[in-house]
Structures are given as structure tokens and as C-alpha cells.
XYZ file of C-alpha atoms in Angstrom:
533
model
C -15.386 -34.890 21.317
C -17.509 -32.523 23.510
C -18.634 -36.356 25.480
C -14.942 -36.908 25.796
C -13.903 -33.691 27.100
C -16.818 -33.513 29.791
C -15.919 -36.593 30.478
C -12.564 -35.744 32.164
C -13.511 -32.256 32.748
C -15.717 -34.282 35.228
C -12.525 -36.664 36.133
C -11.148 -33.346 37.896
C -14.107 -32.065 40.482
C -13.369 -33.876 43.356
C -9.416 -33.629 42.725
C -10.132 -29.502 42.373
C -13.184 -29.703 44.875
C -13.239 -28.262 48.573
C -10.197 -29.872 50.086
C -8.478 -27.309 50.087
C -4.710 -27.960 50.580
C -4.907 -30.391 53.580
C -6.758 -33.065 51.652
C -4.277 -32.486 48.104
C -1.916 -32.944 50.722
C -3.743 -36.314 51.499
C -4.169 -37.463 48.403
C -1.139 -37.523 46.267
C -2.056 -39.716 43.476
C -5.573 -38.378 42.672
C -3.142 -35.009 42.554
C -1.032 -36.439 40.481
C -3.821 -38.399 38.455
C -5.672 -34.356 37.816
C -2.110 -33.419 36.151
C -2.020 -36.166 34.341
C -5.233 -35.986 32.861
C -4.739 -32.101 32.227
C -1.995 -32.942 29.767
C -3.612 -35.153 28.651
C -6.444 -32.391 28.025
C -3.812 -30.668 26.420
C -2.185 -33.209 24.199
C -5.708 -34.008 22.725
C -6.534 -29.844 21.811
C -2.780 -29.787 19.955
C -3.760 -33.187 18.161
C -7.638 -32.080 17.087
C -5.457 -28.847 16.672
C -3.624 -30.172 13.833
C -5.492 -32.979 12.320
C -8.685 -30.108 11.854
C -5.977 -27.789 10.547
C -4.553 -30.402 8.057
C -8.280 -31.252 6.901
C -8.657 -27.484 5.794
C -6.067 -26.696 4.005
C -6.097 -30.086 2.268
C -9.919 -28.792 1.279
C -8.389 -25.070 0.633
C -11.140 -24.037 3.264
C -9.730 -20.430 3.887
C -12.455 -19.045 6.045
C -11.209 -20.884 8.826
C -7.546 -21.188 8.976
C -5.528 -23.452 11.213
C -4.584 -20.125 13.681
C -8.781 -19.834 13.887
C -9.185 -23.366 14.312
C -6.961 -23.427 17.373
C -8.447 -20.796 18.813
C -12.174 -22.258 18.459
C -10.760 -25.390 20.022
C -9.992 -22.817 22.699
C -12.715 -21.250 23.101
C -14.868 -24.422 23.403
C -13.117 -26.642 25.631
C -12.794 -23.273 28.458
C -16.687 -22.949 27.534
C -17.276 -26.594 28.563
C -14.975 -26.019 31.484
C -17.691 -23.896 32.770
C -20.687 -25.408 32.228
C -19.133 -28.457 33.916
C -17.986 -26.378 36.988
C -14.916 -27.251 36.512
C -13.353 -23.875 36.072
C -10.692 -23.805 38.853
C -9.165 -27.478 37.851
C -8.899 -26.580 34.883
C -7.596 -23.042 34.993
C -4.986 -24.600 36.879
C -3.763 -26.575 33.973
C -3.081 -23.572 32.128
C -1.920 -21.090 34.871
C 1.331 -20.239 34.175
C 2.894 -16.690 34.435
C 4.042 -14.446 31.194
C 8.240 -16.113 32.033
C 5.829 -19.315 30.601
C 5.598 -17.496 27.118
C 9.303 -15.517 26.959
C 11.041 -18.451 28.395
C 9.669 -21.499 26.279
C 7.005 -20.534 24.079
C 8.460 -17.796 21.990
C 12.069 -18.532 21.741
C 11.298 -21.129 19.271
C 9.197 -19.496 17.316
C 10.660 -16.578 17.050
C 14.355 -18.290 16.246
C 12.221 -20.762 13.915
C 10.995 -16.680 11.860
C 14.177 -15.378 12.364
C 15.976 -18.741 11.029
C 13.389 -18.844 7.904
C 14.230 -15.302 6.928
C 17.152 -16.057 5.169
C 16.812 -17.162 1.566
C 17.538 -14.883 -1.354
C 13.918 -13.279 -1.968
C 14.011 -11.512 1.619
C 17.550 -9.854 0.997
C 17.095 -8.660 -2.171
C 13.897 -6.888 -0.493
C 15.948 -5.943 2.523
C 15.869 -2.294 2.051
C 12.067 -2.659 2.378
C 11.789 -4.705 5.047
C 13.764 -2.740 7.207
C 11.952 0.084 6.395
C 8.518 -1.223 7.153
C 9.899 -2.897 10.162
C 11.360 -0.772 11.561
C 10.446 2.605 10.806
C 7.282 1.692 9.983
C 6.684 -0.251 13.288
C 7.794 3.088 15.315
C 5.142 4.916 13.200
C 2.415 2.758 14.153
C 3.297 2.567 17.876
C 3.169 6.353 18.626
C 0.426 6.908 15.838
C -1.749 3.960 18.344
C -0.652 5.388 21.713
C -1.531 9.244 21.275
C -5.105 8.078 19.395
C -5.525 6.203 22.159
C -4.558 8.898 24.777
C -6.861 11.872 22.889
C -9.849 9.143 22.801
C -9.293 8.443 26.678
C -9.308 12.641 26.650
C -12.398 13.494 25.123
C -13.796 10.384 26.906
C -14.043 7.710 24.303
C -12.310 5.339 25.643
C -10.848 3.941 29.227
C -8.401 7.130 30.037
C -4.943 5.762 30.776
C -2.204 7.891 31.374
C 0.390 8.952 28.207
C 3.232 6.224 28.668
C 0.871 3.174 29.544
C -0.766 4.678 26.058
C 2.636 4.476 24.537
C 3.210 0.811 25.895
C 0.286 -0.300 24.835
C 0.694 0.976 20.998
C 4.029 -0.875 21.218
C 3.053 -3.772 22.141
C 0.008 -3.927 19.547
C 1.837 -2.760 17.357
C 3.503 -6.273 16.798
C 1.975 -8.407 13.811
C 1.689 -12.093 13.317
C 0.406 -12.370 9.952
C 1.080 -16.703 10.076
C -2.570 -17.073 9.118
C -2.245 -14.725 6.370
C 0.937 -15.971 4.899
C -0.734 -19.939 5.138
C -2.903 -18.350 2.422
C -0.067 -16.662 0.439
C 1.311 -19.879 -0.186
C -2.085 -21.368 -1.382
C -3.352 -19.238 -3.699
C 0.296 -18.460 -5.306
C 0.825 -14.523 -4.028
C 3.508 -12.281 -5.821
C 7.188 -13.627 -4.315
C 8.149 -10.001 -3.347
C 4.759 -9.380 -1.641
C 5.010 -12.538 0.239
C 8.568 -11.570 1.349
C 7.654 -7.750 2.649
C 4.818 -9.274 5.051
C 7.036 -12.153 5.922
C 10.181 -9.972 6.915
C 8.173 -7.450 8.490
C 6.635 -9.276 11.117
C 9.598 -10.883 11.735
C 11.982 -7.734 12.443
C 8.536 -5.704 14.178
C 8.590 -7.827 16.935
C 12.313 -6.801 18.264
C 11.072 -3.382 17.272
C 7.992 -3.903 18.988
C 9.844 -5.424 22.630
C 11.889 -2.835 22.383
C 9.953 0.136 22.119
C 7.719 -1.737 25.071
C 10.941 -2.463 27.246
C 11.435 1.474 27.091
C 8.250 2.723 27.809
C 8.208 0.392 30.990
C 11.635 1.517 31.671
C 10.706 4.919 31.605
C 7.292 4.733 33.598
C 8.951 3.771 36.817
C 11.592 5.511 36.962
C 11.732 8.763 37.497
C 9.085 10.597 35.229
C 11.440 13.749 34.661
C 13.552 12.133 32.111
C 14.414 14.039 28.831
C 13.849 12.841 25.623
C 17.644 11.653 24.659
C 17.600 9.409 27.709
C 14.555 7.812 26.079
C 16.355 7.429 22.823
C 19.452 6.119 24.424
C 17.810 3.573 26.397
C 15.798 2.655 23.089
C 19.296 2.060 21.348
C 20.775 0.045 24.017
C 18.535 -2.165 24.385
C 17.850 -2.645 20.533
C 20.997 -2.357 19.432
C 22.709 -4.009 21.930
C 20.383 -6.996 22.074
C 21.468 -6.979 17.929
C 24.682 -7.039 18.819
C 24.758 -10.228 21.327
C 22.821 -12.066 18.918
C 24.554 -11.229 15.687
C 28.088 -12.397 17.536
C 26.810 -15.143 19.324
C 25.548 -15.971 15.244
C 28.925 -15.248 14.197
C 30.198 -17.601 17.204
C 28.825 -20.544 16.478
C 29.376 -20.154 12.410
C 33.236 -19.754 12.839
C 32.889 -22.996 15.670
C 31.303 -24.994 13.092
C 33.334 -24.169 10.003
C 37.168 -25.160 11.950
C 35.682 -27.866 14.567
C 35.425 -30.545 11.975
C 31.710 -31.712 13.221
C 30.384 -32.311 9.855
C 31.402 -35.915 9.937
C 28.749 -38.801 10.221
C 29.804 -40.247 13.580
C 29.398 -36.610 14.880
C 26.170 -35.684 13.373
C 24.809 -36.333 16.840
C 27.023 -33.647 18.620
C 26.801 -31.469 15.815
C 22.866 -31.247 16.256
C 22.935 -30.468 19.959
C 25.474 -27.800 19.495
C 23.379 -26.047 17.341
C 20.304 -26.205 18.816
C 22.082 -25.036 22.122
C 23.513 -21.428 20.547
C 19.649 -20.119 19.887
C 18.808 -20.396 24.344
C 22.331 -19.238 24.653
C 22.162 -16.151 22.509
C 18.668 -15.494 24.523
C 20.007 -16.387 28.034
C 23.024 -14.188 27.360
C 21.087 -10.966 26.415
C 18.989 -11.611 29.662
C 21.261 -11.900 31.886
C 23.521 -8.729 30.322
C 20.262 -6.558 30.814
C 19.040 -6.851 27.192
C 15.900 -8.648 25.116
C 16.170 -12.070 24.610
C 13.606 -12.494 22.207
C 15.474 -9.515 19.797
C 18.899 -11.267 20.539
C 17.193 -14.582 19.408
C 15.880 -13.577 16.211
C 18.949 -11.776 14.719
C 20.760 -15.459 15.929
C 18.552 -17.236 14.254
C 18.702 -14.781 10.956
C 22.934 -15.614 11.568
C 23.056 -18.999 12.040
C 20.644 -19.879 8.969
C 22.818 -17.973 6.565
C 25.908 -18.761 7.622
C 26.417 -21.345 10.165
C 23.802 -24.198 8.847
C 26.140 -24.014 5.886
C 28.899 -25.636 8.003
C 26.654 -28.810 9.171
C 26.336 -31.576 7.424
C 23.488 -32.569 5.338
C 21.744 -35.006 7.572
C 21.971 -32.295 10.496
C 20.734 -29.323 8.044
C 17.550 -32.121 7.578
C 17.251 -32.594 11.021
C 17.848 -29.029 12.630
C 15.468 -27.571 10.017
C 12.597 -30.003 11.090
C 13.600 -29.708 15.083
C 12.744 -26.045 14.990
C 9.676 -25.908 12.339
C 8.464 -28.586 14.845
C 8.632 -26.817 18.680
C 7.715 -23.741 16.781
C 4.552 -25.350 15.171
C 3.781 -26.676 18.601
C 4.543 -23.545 20.521
C 2.287 -21.614 18.043
C -0.572 -23.953 18.667
C -0.710 -23.863 21.883
C -0.548 -20.272 22.117
C -3.481 -19.828 20.213
C -5.458 -22.597 21.972
C -4.731 -20.802 25.466
C -6.055 -17.519 23.947
C -9.077 -19.286 22.787
C -9.292 -20.695 26.503
C -8.166 -17.835 28.037
C -11.411 -15.746 26.544
C -13.935 -18.408 28.025
C -11.975 -18.969 31.706
C -10.171 -15.410 32.727
C -12.410 -12.691 34.397
C -11.145 -9.741 31.831
C -12.449 -6.174 32.277
C -15.357 -6.462 30.072
C -16.642 -3.064 31.255
C -14.288 -1.683 29.509
C -15.927 -2.488 25.453
C -16.048 0.956 24.284
C -11.600 1.257 24.768
C -11.304 -2.466 22.687
C -13.717 -0.921 19.868
C -12.170 2.809 19.951
C -8.715 0.533 20.098
C -9.140 -1.490 16.731
C -10.371 1.597 15.319
C -7.222 3.554 16.174
C -5.125 0.175 15.399
C -6.112 0.615 11.535
C -5.917 3.956 11.240
C -1.834 3.709 12.630
C -1.812 0.176 10.108
C -2.405 3.065 7.471
C 0.166 5.590 8.075
C 2.552 2.930 8.685
C 1.970 0.790 5.965
C 1.458 3.917 2.474
C 3.974 6.336 4.367
C 6.546 3.459 4.467
C 5.640 2.114 1.076
C 6.075 6.130 -0.391
C 9.166 6.520 0.834
C 10.356 2.561 -0.734
C 8.474 3.970 -4.106
C 10.797 7.187 -4.164
C 14.351 4.985 -4.633
C 13.146 2.432 -6.659
C 12.906 2.556 -10.391
C 9.230 1.946 -11.582
C 10.294 -1.824 -13.044
C 10.499 -2.360 -8.662
C 7.963 -0.265 -6.709
C 5.393 -1.265 -4.350
C 1.888 -0.905 -6.472
C -1.195 0.189 -4.896
C -2.574 -3.399 -4.436
C 0.031 -5.220 -2.638
C 0.158 -2.103 -0.229
C -3.376 -2.339 0.349
C -2.543 -6.618 1.029
C -0.176 -5.280 3.079
C -2.102 -3.448 4.732
C -4.723 -5.988 5.484
C -2.215 -8.709 6.613
C -1.091 -7.036 9.755
C -2.629 -9.514 12.057
C -1.937 -9.314 15.975
C -0.993 -12.559 17.393
C 1.966 -13.858 20.021
C 4.254 -11.945 20.921
C 0.929 -9.182 21.179
C -0.174 -11.641 23.515
C 2.949 -11.984 25.605
C 3.701 -8.396 26.129
C -0.140 -7.757 27.001
C 0.280 -10.617 29.870
C 3.396 -9.139 30.765
C 1.577 -5.766 31.480
C -0.586 -7.168 34.203
C 2.455 -7.036 36.315
C 3.736 -3.879 34.706
C 1.141 -1.250 35.254
C -1.191 -0.708 38.309
C -4.510 0.005 38.977
C -6.125 -2.690 36.743
C -4.888 -0.876 34.133
C -2.898 -3.681 32.711
C -5.885 -5.997 32.796
C -7.566 -3.520 30.670
C -4.782 -3.592 28.161
C -4.744 -7.466 28.419
C -7.995 -7.936 27.575
C -7.664 -5.462 25.127
C -5.301 -7.184 23.212
C -6.866 -10.543 23.699
C -9.896 -9.816 21.931
C -8.328 -7.781 19.338
C -5.921 -10.904 18.636
C -9.087 -13.270 18.529
C -10.999 -10.676 16.555
C -8.147 -9.905 13.865
C -7.378 -13.543 13.193
C -10.877 -14.797 12.797
C -12.691 -11.870 10.529
C -9.205 -10.763 9.260
C -7.768 -14.179 9.013
C -11.214 -15.833 7.103
C -11.345 -12.983 4.965
C -8.028 -12.603 3.768
C -8.587 -15.162 0.596
C -11.839 -13.196 -0.355
C -10.043 -9.844 0.074
C -6.804 -10.641 -2.109
C -9.007 -11.778 -5.123
C -10.883 -8.484 -4.518
C -7.748 -6.493 -4.803
C -6.385 -8.562 -7.730
C -3.259 -9.838 -6.322
C -4.229 -14.051 -6.762
C -1.679 -15.378 -8.926
C 0.156 -11.983 -9.204
C 3.495 -13.800 -9.415
C 4.361 -11.797 -12.955
C 4.062 -7.898 -11.654
C 7.431 -8.800 -9.690
C 8.861 -12.035 -10.997
C 11.869 -13.864 -8.862
C 13.731 -14.754 -11.621
C 14.359 -11.127 -12.199
C 14.804 -10.184 -8.625
C 17.515 -13.281 -8.224
C 19.339 -12.134 -11.777
C 22.454 -9.608 -10.830
C 23.858 -8.078 -7.812
C 21.868 -10.300 -6.078
C 18.641 -9.693 -6.261
C 19.342 -5.617 -6.222
C 18.044 -3.173 -9.281
C 20.358 -0.398 -9.339
C 17.706 3.089 -9.667
C 18.472 5.311 -12.496
C 19.881 8.631 -10.687
C 19.034 11.706 -12.419
C 20.707 14.471 -11.152
C 18.177 17.366 -13.177
C 15.446 15.561 -11.555
C 16.434 14.869 -7.927
C 19.082 17.873 -7.204
C 16.531 20.102 -5.163
C 14.969 16.909 -3.290
C 17.659 15.911 -0.243
C 15.699 13.525 1.048
C 15.338 11.448 -1.889
C 18.897 11.214 -2.761
C 19.126 10.511 0.548
C 16.953 7.434 0.612
C 18.846 6.192 -2.789
C 21.787 6.787 -0.993
C 21.020 4.124 1.914
C 19.596 1.916 -0.838
C 22.555 1.907 -2.641
C 24.274 0.937 0.770
C 21.817 -1.798 0.840
C 23.297 -3.211 -2.274
C 26.954 -2.398 -0.877
C 26.133 -4.626 1.510
C 24.710 -7.113 0.094
C 27.999 -6.898 -2.437
C 30.008 -7.081 0.633
C 28.352 -10.071 2.345
C 28.484 -12.264 -1.092
C 32.631 -11.079 -1.054
C 33.756 -11.169 2.423
C 31.427 -12.622 4.868
C 30.087 -15.455 3.199
C 33.817 -16.800 2.421
C 34.768 -16.042 5.690
C 32.425 -17.263 7.730
C 31.332 -20.139 5.765
C 33.348 -23.208 3.446
C 31.745 -22.162 0.586
C 31.456 -19.487 -1.952
C 28.884 -16.493 -2.168
C 27.593 -17.928 -5.432
C 27.247 -21.634 -4.056
C 25.432 -20.011 -1.093
C 22.855 -17.775 -3.223
C 22.372 -20.705 -5.518
C 21.931 -22.925 -1.771
C 18.635 -20.439 -0.557
C 16.954 -20.255 -4.517
C 16.864 -23.763 -3.527
C 15.989 -23.779 0.693
C 13.380 -21.025 0.117
C 11.426 -23.415 -2.609
C 11.583 -26.090 -0.085
C 9.955 -23.382 2.361
C 7.575 -22.520 -0.044
C 6.337 -26.122 -0.962
């Protein structure tokens, strides 16, 4: 493999050499050949990543997950490019701006995440997922930002302004446990724990990008804005994007229900329209000055829960395979690029202390996130449904950083002046690589040490699917809770979650789909089993 890559790299020396712009203009054929070789190398790396990932998964080698293998391939190719003295030409193949991430790579990844979130086990844990994803991401962002700022004040780390520290805390709070989830499936981890990890990772991306955009807006405007204006800007960004995504999802559901497209000779039209709606949602939000990533995420959730049921069976199989395909390609390419970037780009490695202490601060913030939110969730859950401590530890350990954190860090290079963005980008890239390689590779061992492997009996899915759409009503004891207002409020919120589930089953599902709630429930069980398999 290394010999082939070196030969391909050597083919690029003369076209990329010192001829400058005049030489490239006089040899358009060589320029076209160089572009073709560059694309060929990228395809080779993608093919190698998928084949190597399959071999590792088939042999149950958990110490090198698929994402880690993609990172290492990028690192190796980048190192060979440096050795072959072709770093200028090969960097041009990968030299795209953050717009490429947000327009072409992240949308299919985020939509597929939301599209996979609607099966029954996730909605039966909806209250806990929202708590971890929204409140938890906010806690992690603030704790990380404050600790980084304090570290700068006492000269432990590179000093950044407070708002920039909060921006860093927001972008680094986005988790992407794709590596951990694949190991969860292989080891047979408890379904509710899987749902919590997956659901949190999906929704906290929306929270992280909204917080980042809010802090970035705060920095670019007058610094004297009061606290309420900051809250208003955040709610405007998050709620507006959420509303746009949900609205587009509902419109698509009604269109596919009443347009009569679920017949054989209109399958192509049906699939084309279904694929276009997510990007319509994304561009609508961006055009309104909102966040397209948040919008397309909730469009994916709504379209899977409602619109998907209105498709013909052939179209259902096609769109599921299509979005899984493009999201796998995009995510693999992101990890390859991250490894390649480490080897090729000029990073601010002079601030190694900032990277080291940031990792410690992130661990502390993750602990504050998980254990405080688990405490709140357990306050309102009956004993059989409470999150055990060993699951909380597994949830804390599974908070890897991935594509969203990397893309936001790439954007920070342009958002922040005086090299601060480059420092954040270097730290984020290093953190993503270290967490994927070290934490991802050791997840299987840690899960066995926590004794959560094969732990389905602790929270069986069959129990959570019985009655009231997976919700187990807590036993209200007035004497025990009369003096605890917080606990009562949390119980009311938990009860409202069940009320929403009943509303969805009795009213929303019949209105937006051509089947009743019971059919949707059964379909969700079958679809979830297929996804896990």
C-alpha cells in the first residue's frame, strides 16, 4: 500500500512544482491529470478504510475501531506526502473551507442521526435524552469555558478572552460516539444505555452549534449586551431552527400522505422528493439566518417518525439505504481528513499545555454533565427505571469528540483573530484524535470492567415497550415529596413527556400518517431491530 501511495504522490511532483500559475495555465492536461490522481488517492483511502473496518469488525478487534482506522490511514498518507516532498500538491486536494463541511459532509451525517433516532427505545427515554443533551451540553460548555479561562488566568494554559473560552467550550461539548456505539452493538449493551448515548450525541450537536453561534454573535457585536439579550439570541437560533426543521418535516408528511405517490410507477419521484426535503430544510434555515444543522436534524426525526410511514415499501428500503450510504461515506472521509490534517497542516503546537489541560477540563465538565443530569433523571424515575451508577460511568466514558467539534473548530479559525482560532483548531483536532484512538480503542475493556457487557437484563427492552408507549409512571408519594419542590417539578415534566407520547400516538400519528399509533409502534420495534442488526 505504501509503495502504491508513494508512486501516486511522485506523479504529482512535476505538475505541482515550481512552474507557478503560468505553468499550470500552459499545461491544462497535466492539471487535469493531477486532479484525477488526487481523486483516485481519496477513493483508495475510502476503500481501504471500509475494507479494513469490515475486517476488524469481523474479527472482533475492538482495540482499533473503524473511525480509528480511518484516522490512522489519513495520518499515514499525510506522512508519506511529507516524505515524498509533495505536501503542496496533496494539500490542494484536501484544501477546502469549512463551508464544504457544513454544506456537503455534515448534512447527511446529521440527518442520518436524526433519521435513526425515532424508533421506540429512544422515545421511551426521551425525557432523559433531552436532559443529557440540552441541559448537560449547556453544563459541559460552561464548565469547560470557565475552567479554560481560569487556567489562562493562572498561566496553566494559553490565555483566551472569556467569550472565546465559552466558544471553545461550546464546540468541544459536541459528542460523536460513533466508535462507541458500534462496540455497544457488538457486545450486547443494555438497550436503554445505547439509547441514552445515541440520543444524547444526536441532540447535543444541535445544542453545541446553537451555543457556538450565540457566543460568536456575542463576540462580533457590542460587548455591552446584557444577559437577557444573550439568552434571547440563543433561543432565537435554537427554537427558530427547530421550528423550521419540524415544520418542513410535517409538510413532507402531509404531502406524501395525500399526494398518492406510493405506487410503483411513481417510486422514482417519491424517492427524489424525500431526498430533497432535508436539504430544503437546511437551506431554508440558513436563508433565514438560523442554523441549518439544527433544522435538518429535527427534519430527520420528524420525517422518520411520520413521513417514512407514508412511503411505499420499496421507497422505504431505498431511502434508508441511501442516507446510510452517504452518511457513512461522509463520516469516513471526515475522519480520514482529520488524520491527514494532523500530518500536513501547520498547527500551533507551541501551546501543548493548552491541549493537555483542555483534556482534563473536558473530563471534569463531562463528569459534571453526566452525574448531575443522571441525579435529576433518577429523582423522577421509579427504582426499576433509574440509571445505575455503572451506566452513568459508561455514559461519561463514551463522550468522544468527532465531526461536529472538528467542523466548528475549523470555522473558529475564521471567526477568531490573532491566531486564537488556530490554537483552538489545533487543540480540538488533537483532542478528537486522542479520544477516538485511546478512548475508542479501550471502550471494550472499560465496559467489561464496569460489568455492563451483556447487561440487557438490567433494563430489558420488552419491559420498556409494555404499556403507555414505554413510559413507566412514577409512584407519587405526597408525604415524601411535599417539601421538595424541585422533585415535584421534575415529576411534572416527566409526566408531561408521557402526555406528549400519548398525544403523538392518539392524534399526531393518525393525522400525519396513513396508519394508527399501534401500527407505528409495531413498525418502530421492527425498524429498531433492523438498525441494531
